[in-house]
CSV table of C-alpha atoms and ligand atoms in Angstrom, one decimal:
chain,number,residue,atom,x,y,z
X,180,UNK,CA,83.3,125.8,98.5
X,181,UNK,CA,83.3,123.6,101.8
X,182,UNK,CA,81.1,120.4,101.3
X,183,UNK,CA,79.3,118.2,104.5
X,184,UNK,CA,79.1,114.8,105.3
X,185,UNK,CA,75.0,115.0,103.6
X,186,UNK,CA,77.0,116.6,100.1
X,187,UNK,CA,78.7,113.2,99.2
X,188,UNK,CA,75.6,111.5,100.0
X,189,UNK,CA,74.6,110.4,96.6
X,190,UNK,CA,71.1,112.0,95.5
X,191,UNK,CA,70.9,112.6,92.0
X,192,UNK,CA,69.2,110.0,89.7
X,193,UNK,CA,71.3,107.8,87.3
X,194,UNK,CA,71.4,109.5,84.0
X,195,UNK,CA,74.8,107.4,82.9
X,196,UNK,CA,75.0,103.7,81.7
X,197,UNK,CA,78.1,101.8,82.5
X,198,UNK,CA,79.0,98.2,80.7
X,199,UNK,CA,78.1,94.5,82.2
X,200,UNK,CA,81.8,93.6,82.4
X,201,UNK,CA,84.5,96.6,82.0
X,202,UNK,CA,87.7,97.5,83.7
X,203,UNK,CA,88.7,100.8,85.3
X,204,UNK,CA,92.5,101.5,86.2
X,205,UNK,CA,93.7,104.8,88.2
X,206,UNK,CA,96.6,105.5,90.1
X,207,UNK,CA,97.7,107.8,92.9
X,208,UNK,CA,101.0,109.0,94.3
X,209,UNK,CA,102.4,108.6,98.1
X,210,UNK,CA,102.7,111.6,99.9
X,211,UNK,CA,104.9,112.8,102.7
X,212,UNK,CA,103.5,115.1,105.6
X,213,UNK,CA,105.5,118.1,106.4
X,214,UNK,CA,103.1,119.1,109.2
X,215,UNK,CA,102.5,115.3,110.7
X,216,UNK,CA,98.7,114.3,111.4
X,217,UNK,CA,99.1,112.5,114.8
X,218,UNK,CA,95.8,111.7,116.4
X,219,UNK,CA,92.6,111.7,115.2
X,220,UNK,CA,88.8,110.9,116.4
X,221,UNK,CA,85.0,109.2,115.1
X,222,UNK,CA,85.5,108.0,111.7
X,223,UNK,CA,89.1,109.2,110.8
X,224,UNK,CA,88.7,112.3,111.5
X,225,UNK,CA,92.3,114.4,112.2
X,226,UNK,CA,93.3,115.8,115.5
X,227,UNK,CA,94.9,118.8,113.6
X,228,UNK,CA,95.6,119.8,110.1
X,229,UNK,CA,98.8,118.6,108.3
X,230,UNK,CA,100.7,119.4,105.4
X,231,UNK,CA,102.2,117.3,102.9
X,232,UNK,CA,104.5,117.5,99.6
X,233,UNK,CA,102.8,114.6,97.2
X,234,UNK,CA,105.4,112.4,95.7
X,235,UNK,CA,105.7,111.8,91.8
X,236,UNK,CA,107.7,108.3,91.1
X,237,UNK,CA,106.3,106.4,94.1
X,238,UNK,CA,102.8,105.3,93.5
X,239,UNK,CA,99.9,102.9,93.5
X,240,UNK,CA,98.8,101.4,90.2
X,241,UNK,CA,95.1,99.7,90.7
X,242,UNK,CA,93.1,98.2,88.3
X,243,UNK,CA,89.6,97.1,89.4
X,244,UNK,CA,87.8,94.8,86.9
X,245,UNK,CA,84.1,95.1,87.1
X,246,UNK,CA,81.4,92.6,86.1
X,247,UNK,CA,77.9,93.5,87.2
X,248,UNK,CA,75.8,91.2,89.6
X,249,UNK,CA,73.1,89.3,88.7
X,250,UNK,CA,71.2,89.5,91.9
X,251,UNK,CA,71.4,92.9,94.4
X,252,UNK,CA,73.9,91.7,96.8
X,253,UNK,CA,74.0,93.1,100.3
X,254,UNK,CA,78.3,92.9,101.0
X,255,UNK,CA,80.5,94.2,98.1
X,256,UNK,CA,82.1,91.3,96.4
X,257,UNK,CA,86.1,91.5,95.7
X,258,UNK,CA,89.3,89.7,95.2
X,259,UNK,CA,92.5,92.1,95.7
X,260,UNK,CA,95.8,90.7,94.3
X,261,UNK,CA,98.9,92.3,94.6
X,262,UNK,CA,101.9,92.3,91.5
X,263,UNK,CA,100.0,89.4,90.6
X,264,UNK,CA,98.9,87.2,94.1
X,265,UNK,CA,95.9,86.9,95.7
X,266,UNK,CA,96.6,88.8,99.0
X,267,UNK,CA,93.8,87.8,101.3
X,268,UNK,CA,95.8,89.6,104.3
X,269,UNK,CA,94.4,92.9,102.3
X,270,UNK,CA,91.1,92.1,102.2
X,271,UNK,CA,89.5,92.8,105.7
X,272,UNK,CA,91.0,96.3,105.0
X,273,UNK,CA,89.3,96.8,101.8
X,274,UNK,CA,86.4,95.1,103.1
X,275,UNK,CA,86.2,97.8,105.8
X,276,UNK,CA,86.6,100.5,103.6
X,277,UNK,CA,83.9,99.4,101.3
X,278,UNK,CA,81.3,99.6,105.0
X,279,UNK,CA,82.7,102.5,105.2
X,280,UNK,CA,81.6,104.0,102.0
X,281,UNK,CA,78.6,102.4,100.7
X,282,UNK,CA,76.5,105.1,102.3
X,283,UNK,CA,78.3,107.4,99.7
X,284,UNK,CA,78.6,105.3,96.6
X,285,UNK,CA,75.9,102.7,97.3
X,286,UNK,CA,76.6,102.1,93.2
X,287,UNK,CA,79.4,99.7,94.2
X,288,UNK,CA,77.0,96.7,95.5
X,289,UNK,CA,75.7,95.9,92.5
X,290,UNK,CA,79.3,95.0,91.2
X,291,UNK,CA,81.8,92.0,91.6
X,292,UNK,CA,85.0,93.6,91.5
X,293,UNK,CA,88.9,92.5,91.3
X,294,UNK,CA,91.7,94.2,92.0
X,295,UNK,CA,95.0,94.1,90.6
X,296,UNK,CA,97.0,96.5,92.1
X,297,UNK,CA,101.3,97.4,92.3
X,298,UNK,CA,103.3,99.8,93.7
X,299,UNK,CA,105.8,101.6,91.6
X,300,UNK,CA,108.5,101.4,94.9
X,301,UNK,CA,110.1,98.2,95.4
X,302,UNK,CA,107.7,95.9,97.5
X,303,UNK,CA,108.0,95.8,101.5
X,304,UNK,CA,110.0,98.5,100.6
X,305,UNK,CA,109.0,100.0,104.3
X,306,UNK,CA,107.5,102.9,102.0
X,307,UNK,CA,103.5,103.2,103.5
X,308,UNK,CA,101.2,101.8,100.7
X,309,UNK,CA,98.0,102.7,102.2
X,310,UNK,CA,97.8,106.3,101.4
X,311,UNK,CA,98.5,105.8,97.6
X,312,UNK,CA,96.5,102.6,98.1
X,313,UNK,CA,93.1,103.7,99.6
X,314,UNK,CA,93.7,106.9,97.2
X,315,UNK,CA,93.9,104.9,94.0
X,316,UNK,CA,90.3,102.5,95.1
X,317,UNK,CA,88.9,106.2,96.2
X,318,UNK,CA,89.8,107.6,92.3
X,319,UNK,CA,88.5,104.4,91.0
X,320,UNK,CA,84.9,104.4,92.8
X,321,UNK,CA,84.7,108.4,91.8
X,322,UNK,CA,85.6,107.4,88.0
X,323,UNK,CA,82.9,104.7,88.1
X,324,UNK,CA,80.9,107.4,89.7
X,325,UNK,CA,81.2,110.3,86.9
X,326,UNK,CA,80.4,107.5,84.8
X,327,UNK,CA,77.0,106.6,86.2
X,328,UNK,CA,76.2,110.6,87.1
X,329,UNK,CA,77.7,112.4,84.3
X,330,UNK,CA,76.2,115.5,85.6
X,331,UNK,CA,78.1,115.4,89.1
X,332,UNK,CA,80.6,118.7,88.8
X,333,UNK,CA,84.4,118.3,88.6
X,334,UNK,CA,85.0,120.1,91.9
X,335,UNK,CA,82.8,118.0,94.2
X,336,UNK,CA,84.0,114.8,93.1
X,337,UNK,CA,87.7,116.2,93.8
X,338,UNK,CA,86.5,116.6,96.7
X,339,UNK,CA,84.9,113.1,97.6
X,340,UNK,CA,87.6,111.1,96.3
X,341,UNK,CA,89.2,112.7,99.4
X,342,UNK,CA,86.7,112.3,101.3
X,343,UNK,CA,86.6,108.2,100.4
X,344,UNK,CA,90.3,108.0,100.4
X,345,UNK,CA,90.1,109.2,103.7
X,346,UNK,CA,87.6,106.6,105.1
X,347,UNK,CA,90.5,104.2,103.9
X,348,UNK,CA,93.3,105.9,105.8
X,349,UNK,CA,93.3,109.0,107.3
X,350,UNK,CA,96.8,110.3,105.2
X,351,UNK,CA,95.3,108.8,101.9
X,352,UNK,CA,93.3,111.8,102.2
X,353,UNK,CA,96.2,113.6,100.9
X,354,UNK,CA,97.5,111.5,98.5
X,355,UNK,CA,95.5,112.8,95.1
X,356,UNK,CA,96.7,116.4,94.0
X,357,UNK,CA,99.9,117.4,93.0
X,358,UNK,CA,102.3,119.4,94.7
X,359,UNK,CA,101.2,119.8,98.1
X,360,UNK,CA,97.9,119.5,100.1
X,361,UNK,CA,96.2,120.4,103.1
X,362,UNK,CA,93.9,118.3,105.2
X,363,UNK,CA,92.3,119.5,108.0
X,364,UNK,CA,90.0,122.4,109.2
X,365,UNK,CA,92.2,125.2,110.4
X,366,UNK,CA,89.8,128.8,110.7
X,367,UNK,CA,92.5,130.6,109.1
X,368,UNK,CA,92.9,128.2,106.2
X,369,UNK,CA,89.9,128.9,103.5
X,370,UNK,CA,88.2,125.6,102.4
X,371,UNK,CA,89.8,123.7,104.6
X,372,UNK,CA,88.2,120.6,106.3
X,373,UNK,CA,88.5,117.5,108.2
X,374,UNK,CA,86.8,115.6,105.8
X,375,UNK,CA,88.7,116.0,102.8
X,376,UNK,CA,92.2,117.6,101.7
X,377,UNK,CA,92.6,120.8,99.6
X,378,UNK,CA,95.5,122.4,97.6
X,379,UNK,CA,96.7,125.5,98.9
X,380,UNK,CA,95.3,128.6,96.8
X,381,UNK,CA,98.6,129.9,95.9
X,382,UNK,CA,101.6,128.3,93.4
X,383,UNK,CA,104.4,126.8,95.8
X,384,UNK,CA,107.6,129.0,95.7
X,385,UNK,CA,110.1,128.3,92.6
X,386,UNK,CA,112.3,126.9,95.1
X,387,UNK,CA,110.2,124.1,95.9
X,388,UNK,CA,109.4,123.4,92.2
X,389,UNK,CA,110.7,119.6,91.7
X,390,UNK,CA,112.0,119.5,95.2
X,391,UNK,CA,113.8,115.9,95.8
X,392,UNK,CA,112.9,112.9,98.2
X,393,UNK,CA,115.2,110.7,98.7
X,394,UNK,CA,113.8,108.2,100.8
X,395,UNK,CA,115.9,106.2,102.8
X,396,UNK,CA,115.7,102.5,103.6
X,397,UNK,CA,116.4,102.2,107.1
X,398,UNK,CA,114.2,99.4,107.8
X,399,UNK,CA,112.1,97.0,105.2
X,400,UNK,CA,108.8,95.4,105.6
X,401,UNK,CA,105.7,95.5,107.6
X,402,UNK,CA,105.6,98.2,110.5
X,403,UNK,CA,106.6,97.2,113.9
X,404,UNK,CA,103.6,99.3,115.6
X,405,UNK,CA,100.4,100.6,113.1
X,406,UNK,CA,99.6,103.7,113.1
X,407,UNK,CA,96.6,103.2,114.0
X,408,UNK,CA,97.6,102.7,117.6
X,409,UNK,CA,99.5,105.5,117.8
X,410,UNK,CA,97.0,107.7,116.9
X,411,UNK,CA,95.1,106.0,119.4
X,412,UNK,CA,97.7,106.9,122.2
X,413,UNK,CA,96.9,110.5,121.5
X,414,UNK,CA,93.7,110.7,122.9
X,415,UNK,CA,95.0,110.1,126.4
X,416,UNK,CA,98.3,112.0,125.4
X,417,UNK,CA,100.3,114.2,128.0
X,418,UNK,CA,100.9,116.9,125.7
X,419,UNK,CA,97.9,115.8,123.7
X,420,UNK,CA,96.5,119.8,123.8
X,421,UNK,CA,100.0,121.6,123.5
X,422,UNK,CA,100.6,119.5,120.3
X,423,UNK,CA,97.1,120.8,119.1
X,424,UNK,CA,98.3,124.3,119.0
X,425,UNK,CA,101.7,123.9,117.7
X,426,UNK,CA,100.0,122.0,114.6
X,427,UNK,CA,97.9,124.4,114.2
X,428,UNK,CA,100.2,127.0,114.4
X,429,UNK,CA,103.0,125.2,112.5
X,430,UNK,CA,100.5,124.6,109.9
X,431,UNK,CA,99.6,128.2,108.9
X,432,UNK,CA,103.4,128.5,109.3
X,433,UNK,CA,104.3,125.5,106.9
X,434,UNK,CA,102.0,127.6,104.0
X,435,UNK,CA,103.7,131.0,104.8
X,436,UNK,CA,106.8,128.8,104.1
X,437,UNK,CA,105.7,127.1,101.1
X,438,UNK,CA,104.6,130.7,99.6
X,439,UNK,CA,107.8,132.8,100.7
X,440,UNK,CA,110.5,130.3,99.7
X,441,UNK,CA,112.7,130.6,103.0
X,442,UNK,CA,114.2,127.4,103.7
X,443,UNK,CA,116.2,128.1,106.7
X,444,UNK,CA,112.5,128.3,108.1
X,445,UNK,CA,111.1,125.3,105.9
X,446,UNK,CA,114.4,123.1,107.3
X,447,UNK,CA,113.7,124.0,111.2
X,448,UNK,CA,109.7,123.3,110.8
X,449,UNK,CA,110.3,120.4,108.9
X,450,UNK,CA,112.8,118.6,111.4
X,451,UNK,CA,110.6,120.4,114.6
X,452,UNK,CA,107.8,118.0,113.5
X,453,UNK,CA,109.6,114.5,112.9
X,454,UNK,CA,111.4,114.9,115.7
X,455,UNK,CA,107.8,116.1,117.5
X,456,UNK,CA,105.9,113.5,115.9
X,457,UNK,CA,108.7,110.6,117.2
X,458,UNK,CA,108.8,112.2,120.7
X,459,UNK,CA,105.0,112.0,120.9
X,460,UNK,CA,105.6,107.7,120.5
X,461,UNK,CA,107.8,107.8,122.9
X,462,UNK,CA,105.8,109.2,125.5
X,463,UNK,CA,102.7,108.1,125.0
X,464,UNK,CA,101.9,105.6,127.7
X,465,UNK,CA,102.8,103.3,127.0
X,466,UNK,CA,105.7,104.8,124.7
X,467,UNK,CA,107.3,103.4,121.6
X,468,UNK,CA,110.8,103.7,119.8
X,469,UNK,CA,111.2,103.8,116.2
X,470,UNK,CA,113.5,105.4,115.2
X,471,UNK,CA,116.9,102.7,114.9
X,472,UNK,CA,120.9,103.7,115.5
X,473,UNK,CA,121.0,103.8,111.6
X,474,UNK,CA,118.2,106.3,111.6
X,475,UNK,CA,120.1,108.5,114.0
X,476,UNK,CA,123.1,108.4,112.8
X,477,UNK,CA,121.5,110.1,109.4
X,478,UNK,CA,120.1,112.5,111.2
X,479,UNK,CA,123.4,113.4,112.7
X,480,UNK,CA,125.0,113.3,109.5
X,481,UNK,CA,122.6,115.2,107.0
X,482,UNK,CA,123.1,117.9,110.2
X,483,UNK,CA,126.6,117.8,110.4
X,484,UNK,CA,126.8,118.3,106.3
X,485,UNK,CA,124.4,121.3,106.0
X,486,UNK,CA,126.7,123.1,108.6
X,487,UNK,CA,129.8,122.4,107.1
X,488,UNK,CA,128.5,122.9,103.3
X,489,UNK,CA,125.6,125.7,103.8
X,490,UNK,CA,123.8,123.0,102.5
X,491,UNK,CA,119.4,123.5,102.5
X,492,UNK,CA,118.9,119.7,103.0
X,493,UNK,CA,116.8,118.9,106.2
X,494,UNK,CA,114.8,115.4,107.1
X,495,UNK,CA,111.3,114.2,107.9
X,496,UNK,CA,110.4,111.1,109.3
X,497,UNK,CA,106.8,109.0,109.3
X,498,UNK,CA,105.8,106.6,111.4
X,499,UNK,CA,108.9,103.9,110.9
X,500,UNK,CA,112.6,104.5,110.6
X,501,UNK,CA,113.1,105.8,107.3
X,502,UNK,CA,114.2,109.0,106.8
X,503,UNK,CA,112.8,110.9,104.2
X,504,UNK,CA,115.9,113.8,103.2
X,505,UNK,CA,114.5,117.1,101.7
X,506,UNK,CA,116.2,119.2,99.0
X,507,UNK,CA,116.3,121.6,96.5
X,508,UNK,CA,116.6,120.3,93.0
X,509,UNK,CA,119.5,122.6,92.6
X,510,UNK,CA,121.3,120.5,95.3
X,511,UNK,CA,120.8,117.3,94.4
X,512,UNK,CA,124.1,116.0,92.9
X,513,UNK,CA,126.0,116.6,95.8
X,514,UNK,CA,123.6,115.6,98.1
X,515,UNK,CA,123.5,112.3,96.5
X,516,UNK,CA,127.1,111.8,96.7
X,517,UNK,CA,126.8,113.1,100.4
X,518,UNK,CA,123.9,110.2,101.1
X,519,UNK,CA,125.9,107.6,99.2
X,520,UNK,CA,129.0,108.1,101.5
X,521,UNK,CA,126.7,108.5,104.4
X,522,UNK,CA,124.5,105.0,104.6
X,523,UNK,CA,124.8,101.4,102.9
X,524,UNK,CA,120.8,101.4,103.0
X,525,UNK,CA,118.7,101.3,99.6
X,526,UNK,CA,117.6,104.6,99.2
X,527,UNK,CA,114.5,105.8,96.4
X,528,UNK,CA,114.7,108.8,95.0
X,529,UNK,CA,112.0,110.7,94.2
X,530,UNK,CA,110.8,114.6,93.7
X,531,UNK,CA,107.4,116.4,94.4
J,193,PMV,O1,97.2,107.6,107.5
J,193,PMV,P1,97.8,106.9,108.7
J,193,PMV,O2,96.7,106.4,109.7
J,193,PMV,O3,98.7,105.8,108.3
J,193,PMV,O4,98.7,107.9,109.5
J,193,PMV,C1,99.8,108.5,109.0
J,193,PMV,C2,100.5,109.3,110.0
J,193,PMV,C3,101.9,109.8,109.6
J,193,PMV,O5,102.4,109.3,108.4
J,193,PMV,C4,102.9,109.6,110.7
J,193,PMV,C5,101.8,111.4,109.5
J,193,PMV,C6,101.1,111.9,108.3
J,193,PMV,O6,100.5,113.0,108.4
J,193,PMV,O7,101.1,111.2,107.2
């Protein structure tokens, strides 16, 4: 079933009671696009679909303690600490998302909230926080949500925690179901929208069952450029309409893929769209460079080693200079002695 904008307008009446004071903790995973989202347009809305492999160790643990206002109050009240400090830097984000939403879930004025929230991966890790971020305050609105409309069906609010997630960051959108998801309205892709992510309709192929992440730690800390200016840059993008239809096509591709199991295909899409997505920065106008020596030189190497060993490992990249290597859970003691020998970098290891 596709749902509008008007369906996550809340409409039915209150039937549910919720406490004066009570907590509410949920957590969601990070995610890593296959098929990159690169561009998008109004209120986060994508450019083209994407495709991601959701991550299981690497997540977002947030608790939101709730006390309920004495007086209606117009702005949403919160404090957001992070492993344990007040991080006012977060708040204009959260604050934004909350505008964003209230027309959805006006429930959330008549609450105080705090936040305590962590991340699983090591902090300033250079691992993007926002997806499983924005994903985990989505899940906790939509919990606080069942609880106040008991009646609301399962489905739909699957759905709007998307949705939500999404008005947070646009990837965050993704960042909720297990293995894989899909965001973004393709015609040949049924239920898909650019409102809200879906899972595909069929079980991945065995060979992607547990499939390993290790993310490399190329660089640490805060990213150089946002993402948010980059998907800016595409609107006035060269090749802006040519990468339309290769995402679109690559896309439909990626799912083939994920369905038939052939990973001399998955390994050539895969790497097609990192490098794509990092030669769109660097010819936007003006372009951008993030990719570092250290980040090439893995490239070159994880290249080198599935020549010479057969091996089915490939590499994606996000916006930043970590690579992200791909493999079969079959493969994975060599390839770890492979990246071991290969870079001096921190590298987390993870599985989908
Ligand atoms: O969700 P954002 O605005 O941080 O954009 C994420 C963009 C990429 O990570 C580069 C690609 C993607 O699809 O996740």
């Amino acid at each position: 079933m596709n749902f509008t904008e008007k369906d996550f307008i809340q409409r039915n009446n209150q039937i549910g009671e919720a406490a004066d004071n009570f907590t509410i903790e949920q957590e969601a995973p990070s995610n890593i696009a296959l098929v990159k989202y690169w561009g998008k347009h109004a209120l986060q809305l994508p450019m083209n679909p994407s495709v991601s492999f959701t991550l299981h160790e690497s997540k977002t643990i947030t608790s939101a303690q709730l006390k309920r206002n004495e007086k209606p109050s117009e702005k949403v009240k919160f404090t957001f600490y992070l492993e344990g400090e007040h991080r006012k830097d977060f708040e204009p984000k959260i604050a934004n998302f909350f505008n964003r939403i209230i027309e959805y879930a006006p429930f959330i004025q008549e609450y105080e909230w705090i936040f305590n929230s962590k991340n699983t991966f090591p902090h300033s890790s250079g691992i993007a926080s926002s997806a499983s971020g924005f994903a985990a305050l989505a899940k906790i609105v939509i919990k606080l949500e069942q609880q106040l409309f008991p009646d609301v069906d399962t489905n739909y609010l699957q759905a709007k925690a998307s949705f939500l997630a999404r008005l947070g960051s646009g990837s965050a959108a993704r960042s909720l179901a297990h293995p894989a998801m899909i965001w973004g309205k393709h015609p040949k892709i049924k239920g898909s929208s650019d409102l809200y992510a879906i899972q595909p309709d069929f079980d991945l192929h065995p060979i992607f069952h547990n499939f390993q992440d290790s993310i490399i730690l190329v660089e640490k800390g805060q990213k150089k450029i946002s993402s948010s200016v980059g998907h800016d840059l595409m609107n006035t993008h060269p090749y802006k309409n040519i990468r339309k239809i290769q995402a679109f096509d690559n896309s439909l591709q990626m799912l083939n893929i994920l369905q038939n199991g052939n990973l001399k295909d998955f390994i050539k899409l895969v790497e097609e769209e990192a490098l794509g997505l990092h030669a769109l920065m660097m010819t936007s106008q003006p372009n951008y460079l993030l990719m570092q020596a250290e980040t090439l030189k893995i490239i070159h190497a994880i290249r080198a080693y599935r020549k010479t060993n057969k091996a089915n490992i490939c590499f994606t990249l996000d916006a930043g200079a970590n690579v992200h290597v791909l493999y079969p859970e079959n493969e994975a003691e060599s390839t770890l002695a492979f990246l071991h020998k290969t870079t001096n970098c921190d590298i987390i290891h993870d599985h989908i």
